[in-house]
Amino acid sequence: MKALIYHGPGVKALEEHTPPALAAAGDAIVRITKTTICGTDLHILKGDVPSCTPGRVLGHEGVGVVHQAGPAVAAFRPGDHVLISCISACGKCEYCRRGMYSHCSSGGWILGNTIDGTQAEYVRIPHADTSLYKIAPGLDKEALVMLSDILPTGIECGVLNGKVQPGSSVAIVGSGPVGLAALLTAQFYSPSEIIMVDIDRSRLELSRRFGATATVDNSNGKAGEKIMAMTAGVGVDCAIEAVGVPASFLLCEEIIAPGGTIANVGVHGVKVDLHLQRLWSQNITITTRLVDTVTTPMLLKTVQARKIDPARLITHRFKLGEIMDAYETFGNAASTHALKVLIEA
Amino acid sequence: MKALIYHGPGVKALEEHTPPALAAAGDAIVRITKTTICGTDLHILKGDVPSCTPGRVLGHEGVGVVHQAGPAVAAFRPGDHVLISCISACGKCEYCRRGMYSHCSSGGWILGNTIDGTQAEYVRIPHADTSLYKIAPGLDKEALVMLSDILPTGIECGVLNGKVQPGSSVAIVGSGPVGLAALLTAQFYSPSEIIMVDIDRSRLELSRRFGATATVDNSNGKAGEKIMAMTAGVGVDCAIEAVGVPASFLLCEEIIAPGGTIANVGVHGVKVDLHLQRLWSQNITITTRLVDTVTTPMLLKTVQARKIDPARLITHRFKLGEIMDAYETFGNAASTHALKVLIEA
Amino acid sequence: MKALIYHGPGVKALEEHTPPALAAAGDAIVRITKTTICGTDLHILKGDVPSCTPGRVLGHEGVGVVHQAGPAVAAFRPGDHVLISCISACGKCEYCRRGMYSHCSSGGWILGNTIDGTQAEYVRIPHADTSLYKIAPGLDKEALVMLSDILPTGIECGVLNGKVQPGSSVAIVGSGPVGLAALLTAQFYSPSEIIMVDIDRSRLELSRRFGATATVDNSNGKAGEKIMAMTAGVGVDCAIEAVGVPASFLLCEEIIAPGGTIANVGVHGVKVDLHLQRLWSQNITITTRLVDTVTTPMLLKTVQARKIDPARLITHRFKLGEIMDAYETFGNAASTHALKVLIEA
Amino acid sequence: MKALIYHGPGVKALEEHTPPALAAAGDAIVRITKTTICGTDLHILKGDVPSCTPGRVLGHEGVGVVHQAGPAVAAFRPGDHVLISCISACGKCEYCRRGMYSHCSSGGWILGNTIDGTQAEYVRIPHADTSLYKIAPGLDKEALVMLSDILPTGIECGVLNGKVQPGSSVAIVGSGPVGLAALLTAQFYSPSEIIMVDIDRSRLELSRRFGATATVDNSNGKAGEKIMAMTAGVGVDCAIEAVGVPASFLLCEEIIAPGGTIANVGVHGVKVDLHLQRLWSQNITITTRLVDTVTTPMLLKTVQARKIDPARLITHRFKLGEIMDAYETFGNAASTHALKVLIEA
């Protein structure tokens, strides 16, 4: 089969690769019909993710059709249309019992990381019963590719951890795909203000179309001052960090109101300063989270009920044979204005 | 009347002072019968609290008897025995409505800070109806002095923010009075482990008598390693920081289990390093809080029901005339083994 | 002044009445500019509310302008435009501290019940600081009349108690004004289904325009069967009872899914059968609530942010001099299709 | 093997029976070492549980040793000492994902009901990975038999649903084994009052030794009056119904405070009157629940940490060969004072 292989920092190739086979009774083999590229894939290619070793098929998002199901798989049969979760969950360990699938003792984020992933014609999904989701007839499968990772990440790490509520004020720092996913899902809870912060004007413009009530261009580094002025010096109830660098986390510390919550979504590579000398008395909460994908069933319902249209995040479309171009487009988002690139297998 | 006056960094004196008078319709004048000294008073005396200016009567804890009640005071009459909350709350502003009395727009921590406090024969209490609590007959008034600040602080900033639950594992870093208050109140929720960390052996010994299931002497700076070993490499569900220095916060970052909560209680003077490069994916929560004293009614019930005996925190007793000695004893806790010093007015 | 007076079961009159005067330091006198009639006023007129005695000025909803403020009122000055809450709250008693203003020991629902109400030119508001809300400039005051009672009732007793969440399925039994208020506010949480049940076709039609995803005409008493069929035999996550008769509560028992919540909003005059022989094992929750109006600040924000337009509930407009006609119109809703009638004073 | 067989209403026998065999890949065969009898077994024998048909091996509680594990069982190996949950849970269906194991689409309460149970030498446990719990060395296995059903039932259906909190007031109606399990586990949360209600004096006496702060003998039917007097006319924050008859539920309605919760634990055979004409405005919550056994891991920790000693519920001990006597003793609790009878296999 064709697969996109990671060959070490900076090197990837679309190659012929042995198709996966069932390895455990609970595995399923899924024929990929649609996949996409994640910012994390770019991190891997930079050499930032040591757990992912050369030879690995990349990708942890996608929809497809069950090709084979192991003898212990109860919920799926060959031919079933399925959504693949970026998180594999056994459903049995202590973490899974608590809904913390991200830390599953035999799963978590392994697809396209420690086992072969979805940027291929076929993929092996461990713990299939609790890592795949049936797709109801009539649902837009392109839209559902956004439910593998980006929408659960936006809502779980950003919106739910940030306790967004009707009438609350929200700032989202970073309007990349994950920040926009947070923006879309924050609206499930009817906050009265959603301020998007970025340095890219076209993304800020897009944010308004996606429901932001205000945007702040932080090119001059003065977003903190602006947001404090916009909120009468109080700050916001919820600040969502969706970049992953110290400056954007510090901005969240600057604009958080007493009693508010900083919900970190970004993947950080270095430590940040936590200004406890000011914040110790501010009754704030800071949260971190690797997505658990526990919201997937709920998200499927909201897509089905047309409360949200995740396909709005898709800007470009490619065939699997063109995946090297897709990486090029996605990797140069500043010039291509790419959000999510859809890859048809 | 006699009062302990702050005269600028390092200088305090027990002096004659004009007794307070009603200033607003909701004020009450309380004759102090028992008060105590807080670590915060020592901070003020070091010059660390700029809001507290020379000439101020110190103290924000105590019990007493209502001497005068303003015309708008509904709940108290002269002669009522009352507990004084360290937090003054109007009960009306947006923060008070949310139970965040610490940030009351016309109150908060003002006693012995921006207005005269309780280390005196009389004190003026603003917003008396929502800042005083009636003492039921038969309750141990010495014990109740601990309910002005230290017990609400331990339970609200530490135990409740830390989500201590039956069966959970807790580490409390710092076994000073506030750490011990967290230790006592954590037991309301039946955690299976409470590990106390300190460098003072006598306090660790005391911690065991107060209910710690294990103690770790951190004199050698290896508490992190020890606690990870004690928890099979997983860490604790809840880490309570009760010191207020970077090292102890960093220890909490080191020992927190995936999905756990770091509840900061300590008053910090400098920033700390937040190791997001490791913690971003650990699904943790960090909380800060200035005590709101919303738990005071509940704490009164638990004292009355003998679920807790806060008087155990009292190690020394003085008369108001001896308050300079009381400060001496409290300020040299390492040698005097003082926890809370009770001052009879 | 002119006022609508209750003279015992079945008898009311618009009469001259002595204007109210300040009675306590925390009182305010408000000049009414807009008021309305509530289903509860009709209950009083039927003689169903013994606490309301003849001679009483009716009405517990409205907006106006502060005319006089007692010496202990801190937040309001004459000339302030205010929203009047149907619940008077002292902000100090044990119930108010818990946010249960409905059971305030010196307040609760007293306006137009045990003290004179708002269907008059002036009204005395006790505990003004915690029972009035400032109206920001530019807000639609007609819309805000809906925030005195009907919207808080819909959201607190129905939506919040019913734990409506993104993706959940909701049935609202009764599409009168309160049922419609629940319908409007349920949408703050993006449920995937909201099924409205009634026997009045025009109201069901209206419900669709207000956001219902489905409607069930229960004229034939088969709503239970239909809803079970619509939900694949499972039932709904949340059933809101907004009528107040046994049949509608029984319907909720019939359609509630395992794990679901029945949120009672209706005012009941007789007991109902609770089928515990079936429900004991269904992991359900049943809630009752007299509105606390704790959501008023949040509702003001959502109105200001245009997340909701409560003015849609207003179907008819009258002058205070025409209030007898307004009662006529409101009392014959089946033929007049009245929802809320606005009365300009 | 020996097994206790249900032969229809009123008829049971200890007989030779074919030992169970693995039927699905996720099954385990457990050799029972200790089991017990539940009130539900008596209900079956009265003919009240139509889902349980003649020929069935009874029993849904016990500990044992894994004898055989199906190929899909990941967590257990032959020789492992295990606690058997009364609820079988697949861990995969929508209900299991939500922690509502009681309604598992291929499990729930099936042991000793729709499939053969634990009052035998061997039992087949479906979904073994998520229905068995490993027993740490050194734990008292007799005590753990109480964790199969009675303790999770007491805490989940009673204490957790009833929101017992530090300082709250609790009444438990019924001091049979389940009521006592609620009494023991309620103390995890340090309520200030726990009032036990029963008509059996010896059980009330026992309740005091188990931690009740007060007891009410309801032989004269005046428990409601007494409890209202004991609570200054306010009622209790939490009323736990642990009998399963209308009178005891009505008592809960009578004594519940505004804002309180009635947590139903009892198995009811007939409907009850819900006095909504009084309760609609009382802001109360009523909950029902079939135990989910989601608290089992937490309970294991509290037993290990000696926060609770469930073995106190065991009053009699028998061999499996004497199980007919055990039923006799358990069935005549009024005269034998039996709580739980332990049966050694």
JSON list of N, CA, C and O in Angstrom, two decimals, chain B residues 72 74 91-92 94 97 101 129-130 133 301, chain C residues 72 74 91-92 94 97 101 129-130 133 301:
[
{"chain": "B", "resi": 72, "resn": "ALA", "atom": "N", "xyz": [-28.00, 49.79, 60.06]},
{"chain": "B", "resi": 72, "resn": "ALA", "atom": "CA", "xyz": [-28.35, 48.87, 58.99]},
{"chain": "B", "resi": 72, "resn": "ALA", "atom": "C", "xyz": [-27.95, 47.42, 59.31]},
{"chain": "B", "resi": 72, "resn": "ALA", "atom": "O", "xyz": [-28.15, 46.53, 58.49]},
{"chain": "B", "resi": 74, "resn": "ALA", "atom": "N", "xyz": [-28.53, 43.97, 60.64]},
{"chain": "B", "resi": 74, "resn": "ALA", "atom": "CA", "xyz": [-29.78, 43.26, 60.91]},
{"chain": "B", "resi": 74, "resn": "ALA", "atom": "C", "xyz": [-29.58, 42.04, 61.79]},
{"chain": "B", "resi": 74, "resn": "ALA", "atom": "O", "xyz": [-30.46, 41.65, 62.55]},
{"chain": "B", "resi": 91, "resn": "GLY", "atom": "N", "xyz": [-21.46, 41.32, 50.49]},
{"chain": "B", "resi": 91, "resn": "GLY", "atom": "CA", "xyz": [-22.58, 40.44, 50.18]},
{"chain": "B", "resi": 91, "resn": "GLY", "atom": "C", "xyz": [-23.39, 40.87, 48.98]},
{"chain": "B", "resi": 91, "resn": "GLY", "atom": "O", "xyz": [-24.37, 40.23, 48.62]},
{"chain": "B", "resi": 92, "resn": "LYS", "atom": "N", "xyz": [-23.00, 41.97, 48.36]},
{"chain": "B", "resi": 92, "resn": "LYS", "atom": "CA", "xyz": [-23.84, 42.54, 47.31]},
{"chain": "B", "resi": 92, "resn": "LYS", "atom": "C", "xyz": [-23.15, 42.66, 45.95]},
{"chain": "B", "resi": 92, "resn": "LYS", "atom": "O", "xyz": [-23.81, 42.63, 44.91]},
{"chain": "B", "resi": 94, "resn": "GLU", "atom": "N", "xyz": [-20.62, 42.00, 42.63]},
{"chain": "B", "resi": 94, "resn": "GLU", "atom": "CA", "xyz": [-20.58, 40.86, 41.71]},
{"chain": "B", "resi": 94, "resn": "GLU", "atom": "C", "xyz": [-19.73, 39.72, 42.27]},
{"chain": "B", "resi": 94, "resn": "GLU", "atom": "O", "xyz": [-20.07, 38.55, 42.18]},
{"chain": "B", "resi": 97, "resn": "ARG", "atom": "N", "xyz": [-21.54, 37.96, 45.18]},
{"chain": "B", "resi": 97, "resn": "ARG", "atom": "CA", "xyz": [-22.61, 37.10, 44.67]},
{"chain": "B", "resi": 97, "resn": "ARG", "atom": "C", "xyz": [-22.08, 35.76, 44.18]},
{"chain": "B", "resi": 97, "resn": "ARG", "atom": "O", "xyz": [-22.79, 34.77, 44.20]},
{"chain": "B", "resi": 101, "resn": "TYR", "atom": "N", "xyz": [-15.68, 36.33, 48.14]},
{"chain": "B", "resi": 101, "resn": "TYR", "atom": "CA", "xyz": [-15.62, 37.44, 49.09]},
{"chain": "B", "resi": 101, "resn": "TYR", "atom": "C", "xyz": [-14.23, 38.07, 49.13]},
{"chain": "B", "resi": 101, "resn": "TYR", "atom": "O", "xyz": [-14.09, 39.24, 49.45]},
{"chain": "B", "resi": 129, "resn": "ASP", "atom": "N", "xyz": [-23.00, 42.35, 58.93]},
{"chain": "B", "resi": 129, "resn": "ASP", "atom": "CA", "xyz": [-23.93, 41.24, 58.73]},
{"chain": "B", "resi": 129, "resn": "ASP", "atom": "C", "xyz": [-23.31, 40.09, 57.95]},
{"chain": "B", "resi": 129, "resn": "ASP", "atom": "O", "xyz": [-23.69, 38.93, 58.13]},
{"chain": "B", "resi": 130, "resn": "THR", "atom": "N", "xyz": [-22.38, 40.41, 57.07]},
{"chain": "B", "resi": 130, "resn": "THR", "atom": "CA", "xyz": [-21.80, 39.36, 56.23]},
{"chain": "B", "resi": 130, "resn": "THR", "atom": "C", "xyz": [-20.32, 39.14, 56.52]},
{"chain": "B", "resi": 130, "resn": "THR", "atom": "O", "xyz": [-19.62, 38.48, 55.75]},
{"chain": "B", "resi": 133, "resn": "TYR", "atom": "N", "xyz": [-19.90, 36.16, 62.43]},
{"chain": "B", "resi": 133, "resn": "TYR", "atom": "CA", "xyz": [-20.69, 34.94, 62.56]},
{"chain": "B", "resi": 133, "resn": "TYR", "atom": "C", "xyz": [-21.06, 34.75, 64.02]},
{"chain": "B", "resi": 133, "resn": "TYR", "atom": "O", "xyz": [-20.19, 34.86, 64.89]},
{"chain": "B", "resi": 301, "resn": "LYS", "atom": "N", "xyz": [-20.21, 24.31, 61.94]},
{"chain": "B", "resi": 301, "resn": "LYS", "atom": "CA", "xyz": [-20.98, 23.08, 62.17]},
{"chain": "B", "resi": 301, "resn": "LYS", "atom": "C", "xyz": [-20.08, 21.90, 62.52]},
{"chain": "B", "resi": 301, "resn": "LYS", "atom": "O", "xyz": [-20.41, 21.08, 63.37]},
{"chain": "C", "resi": 72, "resn": "ALA", "atom": "N", "xyz": [-29.38, 52.97, 53.61]},
{"chain": "C", "resi": 72, "resn": "ALA", "atom": "CA", "xyz": [-28.44, 51.85, 53.55]},
{"chain": "C", "resi": 72, "resn": "ALA", "atom": "C", "xyz": [-28.27, 51.29, 52.13]},
{"chain": "C", "resi": 72, "resn": "ALA", "atom": "O", "xyz": [-27.54, 50.33, 51.92]},
{"chain": "C", "resi": 74, "resn": "ALA", "atom": "N", "xyz": [-26.63, 51.04, 48.78]},
{"chain": "C", "resi": 74, "resn": "ALA", "atom": "CA", "xyz": [-25.30, 51.46, 48.33]},
{"chain": "C", "resi": 74, "resn": "ALA", "atom": "C", "xyz": [-25.19, 51.53, 46.82]},
{"chain": "C", "resi": 74, "resn": "ALA", "atom": "O", "xyz": [-24.43, 52.32, 46.27]},
{"chain": "C", "resi": 91, "resn": "GLY", "atom": "N", "xyz": [-29.47, 38.90, 50.77]},
{"chain": "C", "resi": 91, "resn": "GLY", "atom": "CA", "xyz": [-28.04, 38.72, 50.50]},
{"chain": "C", "resi": 91, "resn": "GLY", "atom": "C", "xyz": [-27.23, 38.31, 51.71]},
{"chain": "C", "resi": 91, "resn": "GLY", "atom": "O", "xyz": [-26.01, 38.14, 51.62]},
{"chain": "C", "resi": 92, "resn": "LYS", "atom": "N", "xyz": [-27.88, 38.12, 52.84]},
{"chain": "C", "resi": 92, "resn": "LYS", "atom": "CA", "xyz": [-27.14, 37.89, 54.08]},
{"chain": "C", "resi": 92, "resn": "LYS", "atom": "C", "xyz": [-27.49, 36.58, 54.78]},
{"chain": "C", "resi": 92, "resn": "LYS", "atom": "O", "xyz": [-26.67, 36.02, 55.49]},
{"chain": "C", "resi": 94, "resn": "GLU", "atom": "N", "xyz": [-28.68, 32.62, 55.57]},
{"chain": "C", "resi": 94, "resn": "GLU", "atom": "CA", "xyz": [-28.05, 31.36, 55.16]},
{"chain": "C", "resi": 94, "resn": "GLU", "atom": "C", "xyz": [-28.46, 30.95, 53.75]},
{"chain": "C", "resi": 94, "resn": "GLU", "atom": "O", "xyz": [-27.64, 30.50, 52.96]},
{"chain": "C", "resi": 97, "resn": "ARG", "atom": "N", "xyz": [-26.80, 33.22, 51.12]},
{"chain": "C", "resi": 97, "resn": "ARG", "atom": "CA", "xyz": [-25.39, 32.87, 50.98]},
{"chain": "C", "resi": 97, "resn": "ARG", "atom": "C", "xyz": [-25.18, 31.68, 50.06]},
{"chain": "C", "resi": 97, "resn": "ARG", "atom": "O", "xyz": [-24.15, 31.54, 49.41]},
{"chain": "C", "resi": 101, "resn": "TYR", "atom": "N", "xyz": [-31.97, 32.40, 46.83]},
{"chain": "C", "resi": 101, "resn": "TYR", "atom": "CA", "xyz": [-32.70, 33.63, 47.17]},
{"chain": "C", "resi": 101, "resn": "TYR", "atom": "C", "xyz": [-34.19, 33.37, 47.34]},
{"chain": "C", "resi": 101, "resn": "TYR", "atom": "O", "xyz": [-34.87, 34.10, 48.06]},
{"chain": "C", "resi": 129, "resn": "ASP", "atom": "N", "xyz": [-30.46, 46.68, 47.19]},
{"chain": "C", "resi": 129, "resn": "ASP", "atom": "CA", "xyz": [-29.13, 46.41, 46.63]},
{"chain": "C", "resi": 129, "resn": "ASP", "atom": "C", "xyz": [-29.03, 45.03, 46.00]},
{"chain": "C", "resi": 129, "resn": "ASP", "atom": "O", "xyz": [-28.25, 44.82, 45.07]},
{"chain": "C", "resi": 130, "resn": "THR", "atom": "N", "xyz": [-29.77, 44.07, 46.55]},
{"chain": "C", "resi": 130, "resn": "THR", "atom": "CA", "xyz": [-29.67, 42.69, 46.06]},
{"chain": "C", "resi": 130, "resn": "THR", "atom": "C", "xyz": [-30.96, 42.21, 45.39]},
{"chain": "C", "resi": 130, "resn": "THR", "atom": "O", "xyz": [-31.11, 41.03, 45.12]},
{"chain": "C", "resi": 133, "resn": "TYR", "atom": "N", "xyz": [-31.43, 45.42, 39.61]},
{"chain": "C", "resi": 133, "resn": "TYR", "atom": "CA", "xyz": [-30.26, 45.31, 38.74]},
{"chain": "C", "resi": 133, "resn": "TYR", "atom": "C", "xyz": [-30.20, 46.52, 37.85]},
{"chain": "C", "resi": 133, "resn": "TYR", "atom": "O", "xyz": [-31.21, 46.90, 37.25]},
{"chain": "C", "resi": 301, "resn": "LYS", "atom": "N", "xyz": [-26.17, 39.87, 30.54]},
{"chain": "C", "resi": 301, "resn": "LYS", "atom": "CA", "xyz": [-25.03, 39.82, 29.61]},
{"chain": "C", "resi": 301, "resn": "LYS", "atom": "C", "xyz": [-25.43, 39.18, 28.27]},
{"chain": "C", "resi": 301, "resn": "LYS", "atom": "O", "xyz": [-25.00, 39.64, 27.21]}
]
